[in-house]
């Protein structure tokens, strides 16, 4: 099976433009990107379906396997069209709602999200990263978690309270 090189280039350009537009902050550009990307996917499915042929009707020709078009690609394209149009209608509804609330087409950062991100604790402050693996005393153990203030792991040999003891001696000290 050979594919049409020109059609593959068109698919690449459509998908690249679609992804670029989807990543924009304007809802209208996002909608156009979704439609372009959906059309690129449909052309890709059509190209992967193989060459055109006779309609897939049983009993129409004797050598149906050789000259019949693949009906699966056509069914998948119809399904992809419905999904793309449903997604486009959803984005249009979001755009309408956003325009009625803010009278802008541009999606901005939510101030509450920015506040939550700024007050988020580091990984070292999380309750499950406390190095206190001993359930009885709560003391730090050699097998506990060790993280710096930025949440990066600290190697055991760089810990300030790390004693270079063998495992057998450390087990005897715990008893």
PDB file of C-alpha atoms in Angstrom:
ATOM      1  CA  UNK A   1       0.000   0.000   0.000  1.00  0.00           C
ATOM      2  CA  UNK A   2       1.334   3.433  -0.884  1.00  0.00           C
ATOM      3  CA  UNK A   3       0.099   6.710   0.552  1.00  0.00           C
ATOM      4  CA  UNK A   4      -0.258  10.026  -1.222  1.00  0.00           C
ATOM      5  CA  UNK A   5       2.652  12.210  -0.098  1.00  0.00           C
ATOM      6  CA  UNK A   6       0.784  15.461  -0.777  1.00  0.00           C
ATOM      7  CA  UNK A   7      -2.115  14.333   1.401  1.00  0.00           C
ATOM      8  CA  UNK A   8       0.287  13.375   4.211  1.00  0.00           C
ATOM      9  CA  UNK A   9       1.861  16.849   4.063  1.00  0.00           C
ATOM     10  CA  UNK A  10      -1.602  18.426   4.262  1.00  0.00           C
ATOM     11  CA  UNK A  11      -2.390  16.223   7.278  1.00  0.00           C
ATOM     12  CA  UNK A  12       0.826  17.319   8.984  1.00  0.00           C
ATOM     13  CA  UNK A  13       0.175  21.016   8.332  1.00  0.00           C
ATOM     14  CA  UNK A  14      -3.462  20.768   9.499  1.00  0.00           C
ATOM     15  CA  UNK A  15      -2.541  18.939  12.699  1.00  0.00           C
ATOM     16  CA  UNK A  16       0.339  21.340  13.476  1.00  0.00           C
ATOM     17  CA  UNK A  17      -1.882  24.391  12.938  1.00  0.00           C
ATOM     18  CA  UNK A  18      -4.660  22.767  14.972  1.00  0.00           C
ATOM     19  CA  UNK A  19      -2.413  22.041  17.943  1.00  0.00           C
ATOM     20  CA  UNK A  20      -0.954  25.566  17.784  1.00  0.00           C
ATOM     21  CA  UNK A  21      -4.431  27.099  17.844  1.00  0.00           C
ATOM     22  CA  UNK A  22      -5.656  24.808  20.637  1.00  0.00           C
ATOM     23  CA  UNK A  23      -2.802  26.059  22.850  1.00  0.00           C
ATOM     24  CA  UNK A  24      -3.852  29.719  22.441  1.00  0.00           C
ATOM     25  CA  UNK A  25      -5.769  31.581  25.167  1.00  0.00           C
ATOM     26  CA  UNK A  26      -8.584  32.781  22.886  1.00  0.00           C
ATOM     27  CA  UNK A  27     -11.664  30.549  22.896  1.00  0.00           C
ATOM     28  CA  UNK A  28     -12.358  31.261  19.212  1.00  0.00           C
ATOM     29  CA  UNK A  29      -8.836  30.154  18.282  1.00  0.00           C
ATOM     30  CA  UNK A  30      -9.266  27.039  20.427  1.00  0.00           C
ATOM     31  CA  UNK A  31     -12.458  26.204  18.539  1.00  0.00           C
ATOM     32  CA  UNK A  32     -10.761  26.646  15.160  1.00  0.00           C
ATOM     33  CA  UNK A  33      -7.864  24.486  16.359  1.00  0.00           C
ATOM     34  CA  UNK A  34     -10.238  21.699  17.399  1.00  0.00           C
ATOM     35  CA  UNK A  35     -11.931  21.756  14.005  1.00  0.00           C
ATOM     36  CA  UNK A  36      -8.595  21.773  12.129  1.00  0.00           C
ATOM     37  CA  UNK A  37      -7.202  18.944  14.224  1.00  0.00           C
ATOM     38  CA  UNK A  38     -10.408  16.927  13.774  1.00  0.00           C
ATOM     39  CA  UNK A  39     -10.187  17.336  10.002  1.00  0.00           C
ATOM     40  CA  UNK A  40      -6.534  16.260  10.072  1.00  0.00           C
ATOM     41  CA  UNK A  41      -7.482  13.106  11.982  1.00  0.00           C
ATOM     42  CA  UNK A  42     -10.259  12.373   9.487  1.00  0.00           C
ATOM     43  CA  UNK A  43      -7.849  12.708   6.553  1.00  0.00           C
ATOM     44  CA  UNK A  44      -5.370  10.463   8.344  1.00  0.00           C
ATOM     45  CA  UNK A  45      -8.008   7.777   8.836  1.00  0.00           C
ATOM     46  CA  UNK A  46      -9.022   8.104   5.189  1.00  0.00           C
ATOM     47  CA  UNK A  47      -5.411   7.756   4.047  1.00  0.00           C
ATOM     48  CA  UNK A  48      -4.804   4.765   6.332  1.00  0.00           C
ATOM     49  CA  UNK A  49      -7.958   3.107   4.974  1.00  0.00           C
ATOM     50  CA  UNK A  50      -6.237   2.327   1.699  1.00  0.00           C
ATOM     51  CA  UNK A  51      -7.112   3.103  -1.903  1.00  0.00           C
ATOM     52  CA  UNK A  52     -10.627   3.788  -3.089  1.00  0.00           C
ATOM     53  CA  UNK A  53     -12.630   0.939  -4.529  1.00  0.00           C
ATOM     54  CA  UNK A  54     -16.096  -0.393  -5.202  1.00  0.00           C
ATOM     55  CA  UNK A  55     -18.818   0.020  -2.558  1.00  0.00           C
ATOM     56  CA  UNK A  56     -18.637  -2.662   0.150  1.00  0.00           C
ATOM     57  CA  UNK A  57     -21.800  -4.507  -0.888  1.00  0.00           C
ATOM     58  CA  UNK A  58     -21.770  -8.303  -0.629  1.00  0.00           C
ATOM     59  CA  UNK A  59     -22.427 -10.092  -3.900  1.00  0.00           C
ATOM     60  CA  UNK A  60     -21.838  -7.117  -6.171  1.00  0.00           C
ATOM     61  CA  UNK A  61     -18.593  -8.443  -7.699  1.00  0.00           C
ATOM     62  CA  UNK A  62     -16.860 -11.769  -7.762  1.00  0.00           C
ATOM     63  CA  UNK A  63     -13.469 -10.691  -6.381  1.00  0.00           C
ATOM     64  CA  UNK A  64     -14.803  -8.469  -3.612  1.00  0.00           C
ATOM     65  CA  UNK A  65     -11.695  -8.709  -1.427  1.00  0.00           C
ATOM     66  CA  UNK A  66      -9.468  -7.076  -4.050  1.00  0.00           C
ATOM     67  CA  UNK A  67     -11.649  -4.259  -5.390  1.00  0.00           C
ATOM     68  CA  UNK A  68     -13.816  -3.279  -2.417  1.00  0.00           C
ATOM     69  CA  UNK A  69     -13.146  -0.190  -0.311  1.00  0.00           C
ATOM     70  CA  UNK A  70     -12.578  -0.607   3.422  1.00  0.00           C
ATOM     71  CA  UNK A  71     -15.849   0.280   5.211  1.00  0.00           C
ATOM     72  CA  UNK A  72     -14.182   0.528   8.630  1.00  0.00           C
ATOM     73  CA  UNK A  73     -12.341   3.740   7.726  1.00  0.00           C
ATOM     74  CA  UNK A  74     -15.584   5.320   6.529  1.00  0.00           C
ATOM     75  CA  UNK A  75     -17.394   4.372   9.740  1.00  0.00           C
ATOM     76  CA  UNK A  76     -14.549   5.702  11.887  1.00  0.00           C
ATOM     77  CA  UNK A  77     -14.572   9.016   9.989  1.00  0.00           C
ATOM     78  CA  UNK A  78     -18.310   9.383  10.554  1.00  0.00           C
ATOM     79  CA  UNK A  79     -17.797   8.726  14.258  1.00  0.00           C
ATOM     80  CA  UNK A  80     -14.910  11.212  14.407  1.00  0.00           C
ATOM     81  CA  UNK A  81     -17.068  13.843  12.683  1.00  0.00           C
ATOM     82  CA  UNK A  82     -19.785  13.449  15.293  1.00  0.00           C
ATOM     83  CA  UNK A  83     -17.280  13.651  18.149  1.00  0.00           C
ATOM     84  CA  UNK A  84     -15.596  16.735  16.653  1.00  0.00           C
ATOM     85  CA  UNK A  85     -18.902  18.524  16.159  1.00  0.00           C
ATOM     86  CA  UNK A  86     -19.994  17.675  19.713  1.00  0.00           C
ATOM     87  CA  UNK A  87     -16.721  18.998  21.097  1.00  0.00           C
ATOM     88  CA  UNK A  88     -17.036  22.128  18.948  1.00  0.00           C
ATOM     89  CA  UNK A  89     -20.564  22.722  20.273  1.00  0.00           C
ATOM     90  CA  UNK A  90     -19.285  22.336  23.841  1.00  0.00           C
ATOM     91  CA  UNK A  91     -16.458  24.839  23.259  1.00  0.00           C
ATOM     92  CA  UNK A  92     -18.936  27.256  21.652  1.00  0.00           C
ATOM     93  CA  UNK A  93     -21.163  26.987  24.734  1.00  0.00           C
ATOM     94  CA  UNK A  94     -18.140  27.632  26.977  1.00  0.00           C
ATOM     95  CA  UNK A  95     -17.197  30.617  24.842  1.00  0.00           C
ATOM     96  CA  UNK A  96     -20.705  32.035  25.027  1.00  0.00           C
ATOM     97  CA  UNK A  97     -20.806  31.602  28.802  1.00  0.00           C
ATOM     98  CA  UNK A  98     -17.362  33.157  29.195  1.00  0.00           C
ATOM     99  CA  UNK A  99     -18.333  36.112  27.006  1.00  0.00           C
ATOM    100  CA  UNK A 100     -21.542  36.758  28.938  1.00  0.00           C
ATOM    101  CA  UNK A 101     -19.631  36.716  32.250  1.00  0.00           C
ATOM    102  CA  UNK A 102     -16.454  38.605  31.332  1.00  0.00           C
ATOM    103  CA  UNK A 103     -17.184  40.185  27.878  1.00  0.00           C
ATOM    104  CA  UNK A 104     -13.777  38.830  26.777  1.00  0.00           C
ATOM    105  CA  UNK A 105     -12.770  36.058  24.430  1.00  0.00           C
ATOM    106  CA  UNK A 106      -9.512  35.454  26.259  1.00  0.00           C
ATOM    107  CA  UNK A 107      -9.134  32.908  29.083  1.00  0.00           C
ATOM    108  CA  UNK A 108      -7.198  34.398  32.005  1.00  0.00           C
ATOM    109  CA  UNK A 109      -5.577  32.748  35.018  1.00  0.00           C
ATOM    110  CA  UNK A 110      -7.907  32.331  37.964  1.00  0.00           C
ATOM    111  CA  UNK A 111      -6.726  34.427  40.951  1.00  0.00           C
ATOM    112  CA  UNK A 112      -7.810  31.720  43.405  1.00  0.00           C
ATOM    113  CA  UNK A 113      -5.680  29.138  41.572  1.00  0.00           C
ATOM    114  CA  UNK A 114      -2.686  31.465  41.720  1.00  0.00           C
ATOM    115  CA  UNK A 115      -3.202  31.977  45.473  1.00  0.00           C
ATOM    116  CA  UNK A 116      -3.372  28.215  46.069  1.00  0.00           C
ATOM    117  CA  UNK A 117      -0.203  27.631  44.060  1.00  0.00           C
ATOM    118  CA  UNK A 118       1.671  30.311  46.024  1.00  0.00           C
ATOM    119  CA  UNK A 119       0.628  28.895  49.407  1.00  0.00           C
ATOM    120  CA  UNK A 120       1.295  25.262  48.503  1.00  0.00           C
ATOM    121  CA  UNK A 121       3.618  23.466  50.864  1.00  0.00           C
ATOM    122  CA  UNK A 122       6.868  22.044  49.636  1.00  0.00           C
ATOM    123  CA  UNK A 123       7.336  18.311  49.388  1.00  0.00           C
ATOM    124  CA  UNK A 124       9.532  18.366  52.485  1.00  0.00           C
ATOM    125  CA  UNK A 125       6.663  19.788  54.573  1.00  0.00           C
ATOM    126  CA  UNK A 126       4.193  17.104  53.533  1.00  0.00           C
ATOM    127  CA  UNK A 127       3.024  14.854  56.387  1.00  0.00           C
ATOM    128  CA  UNK A 128       4.196  11.660  54.687  1.00  0.00           C
ATOM    129  CA  UNK A 129       7.777  12.959  54.223  1.00  0.00           C
ATOM    130  CA  UNK A 130       8.895  13.306  57.843  1.00  0.00           C
ATOM    131  CA  UNK A 131      11.719  10.754  58.353  1.00  0.00           C
ATOM    132  CA  UNK A 132      10.033   9.450  61.502  1.00  0.00           C
ATOM    133  CA  UNK A 133       9.643   5.808  60.619  1.00  0.00           C
ATOM    134  CA  UNK A 134       9.844   4.486  64.169  1.00  0.00           C
ATOM    135  CA  UNK A 135       6.182   4.043  65.173  1.00  0.00           C
ATOM    136  CA  UNK A 136       6.900   3.822  68.923  1.00  0.00           C
ATOM    137  CA  UNK A 137       9.209   6.795  69.539  1.00  0.00           C
ATOM    138  CA  UNK A 138       8.680   8.867  66.389  1.00  0.00           C
ATOM    139  CA  UNK A 139      12.443   9.337  66.151  1.00  0.00           C
ATOM    140  CA  UNK A 140      14.081   9.680  62.739  1.00  0.00           C
ATOM    141  CA  UNK A 141      15.455   6.422  61.471  1.00  0.00           C
ATOM    142  CA  UNK A 142      17.991   5.635  58.807  1.00  0.00           C
ATOM    143  CA  UNK A 143      15.295   4.276  56.505  1.00  0.00           C
ATOM    144  CA  UNK A 144      13.092   7.366  56.799  1.00  0.00           C
ATOM    145  CA  UNK A 145      12.454  10.050  54.217  1.00  0.00           C
ATOM    146  CA  UNK A 146      14.969  12.862  53.910  1.00  0.00           C
ATOM    147  CA  UNK A 147      14.160  15.940  51.836  1.00  0.00           C
ATOM    148  CA  UNK A 148      15.485  19.486  51.806  1.00  0.00           C
ATOM    149  CA  UNK A 149      13.305  22.632  51.890  1.00  0.00           C
ATOM    150  CA  UNK A 150      12.729  22.485  48.120  1.00  0.00           C
ATOM    151  CA  UNK A 151      11.561  18.869  48.246  1.00  0.00           C
ATOM    152  CA  UNK A 152      14.678  17.298  46.745  1.00  0.00           C
ATOM    153  CA  UNK A 153      15.863  14.005  48.279  1.00  0.00           C
ATOM    154  CA  UNK A 154      18.974  14.169  50.467  1.00  0.00           C
ATOM    155  CA  UNK A 155      21.396  11.239  50.239  1.00  0.00           C
ATOM    156  CA  UNK A 156      21.827   9.386  53.546  1.00  0.00           C
ATOM    157  CA  UNK A 157      25.556  10.105  53.739  1.00  0.00           C
ATOM    158  CA  UNK A 158      24.870  13.886  53.718  1.00  0.00           C
ATOM    159  CA  UNK A 159      22.372  13.873  56.602  1.00  0.00           C
ATOM    160  CA  UNK A 160      23.646  15.723  59.692  1.00  0.00           C
ATOM    161  CA  UNK A 161      22.508  13.039  62.186  1.00  0.00           C
ATOM    162  CA  UNK A 162      23.570  10.083  60.066  1.00  0.00           C
ATOM    163  CA  UNK A 163      25.872   7.703  61.918  1.00  0.00           C
ATOM    164  CA  UNK A 164      28.088   5.490  59.832  1.00  0.00           C
ATOM    165  CA  UNK A 165      27.209   2.263  61.600  1.00  0.00           C
ATOM    166  CA  UNK A 166      26.748  -1.209  60.142  1.00  0.00           C
ATOM    167  CA  UNK A 167      23.287  -2.606  59.847  1.00  0.00           C
ATOM    168  CA  UNK A 168      23.848  -5.245  62.580  1.00  0.00           C
ATOM    169  CA  UNK A 169      24.917  -2.657  65.180  1.00  0.00           C
ATOM    170  CA  UNK A 170      22.006  -0.374  64.278  1.00  0.00           C
ATOM    171  CA  UNK A 171      19.563  -3.257  64.764  1.00  0.00           C
ATOM    172  CA  UNK A 172      21.064  -4.062  68.169  1.00  0.00           C
ATOM    173  CA  UNK A 173      20.730  -0.409  69.245  1.00  0.00           C
ATOM    174  CA  UNK A 174      17.047  -0.395  68.362  1.00  0.00           C
ATOM    175  CA  UNK A 175      16.350  -3.385  70.654  1.00  0.00           C
TER     176      UNK A 175
END
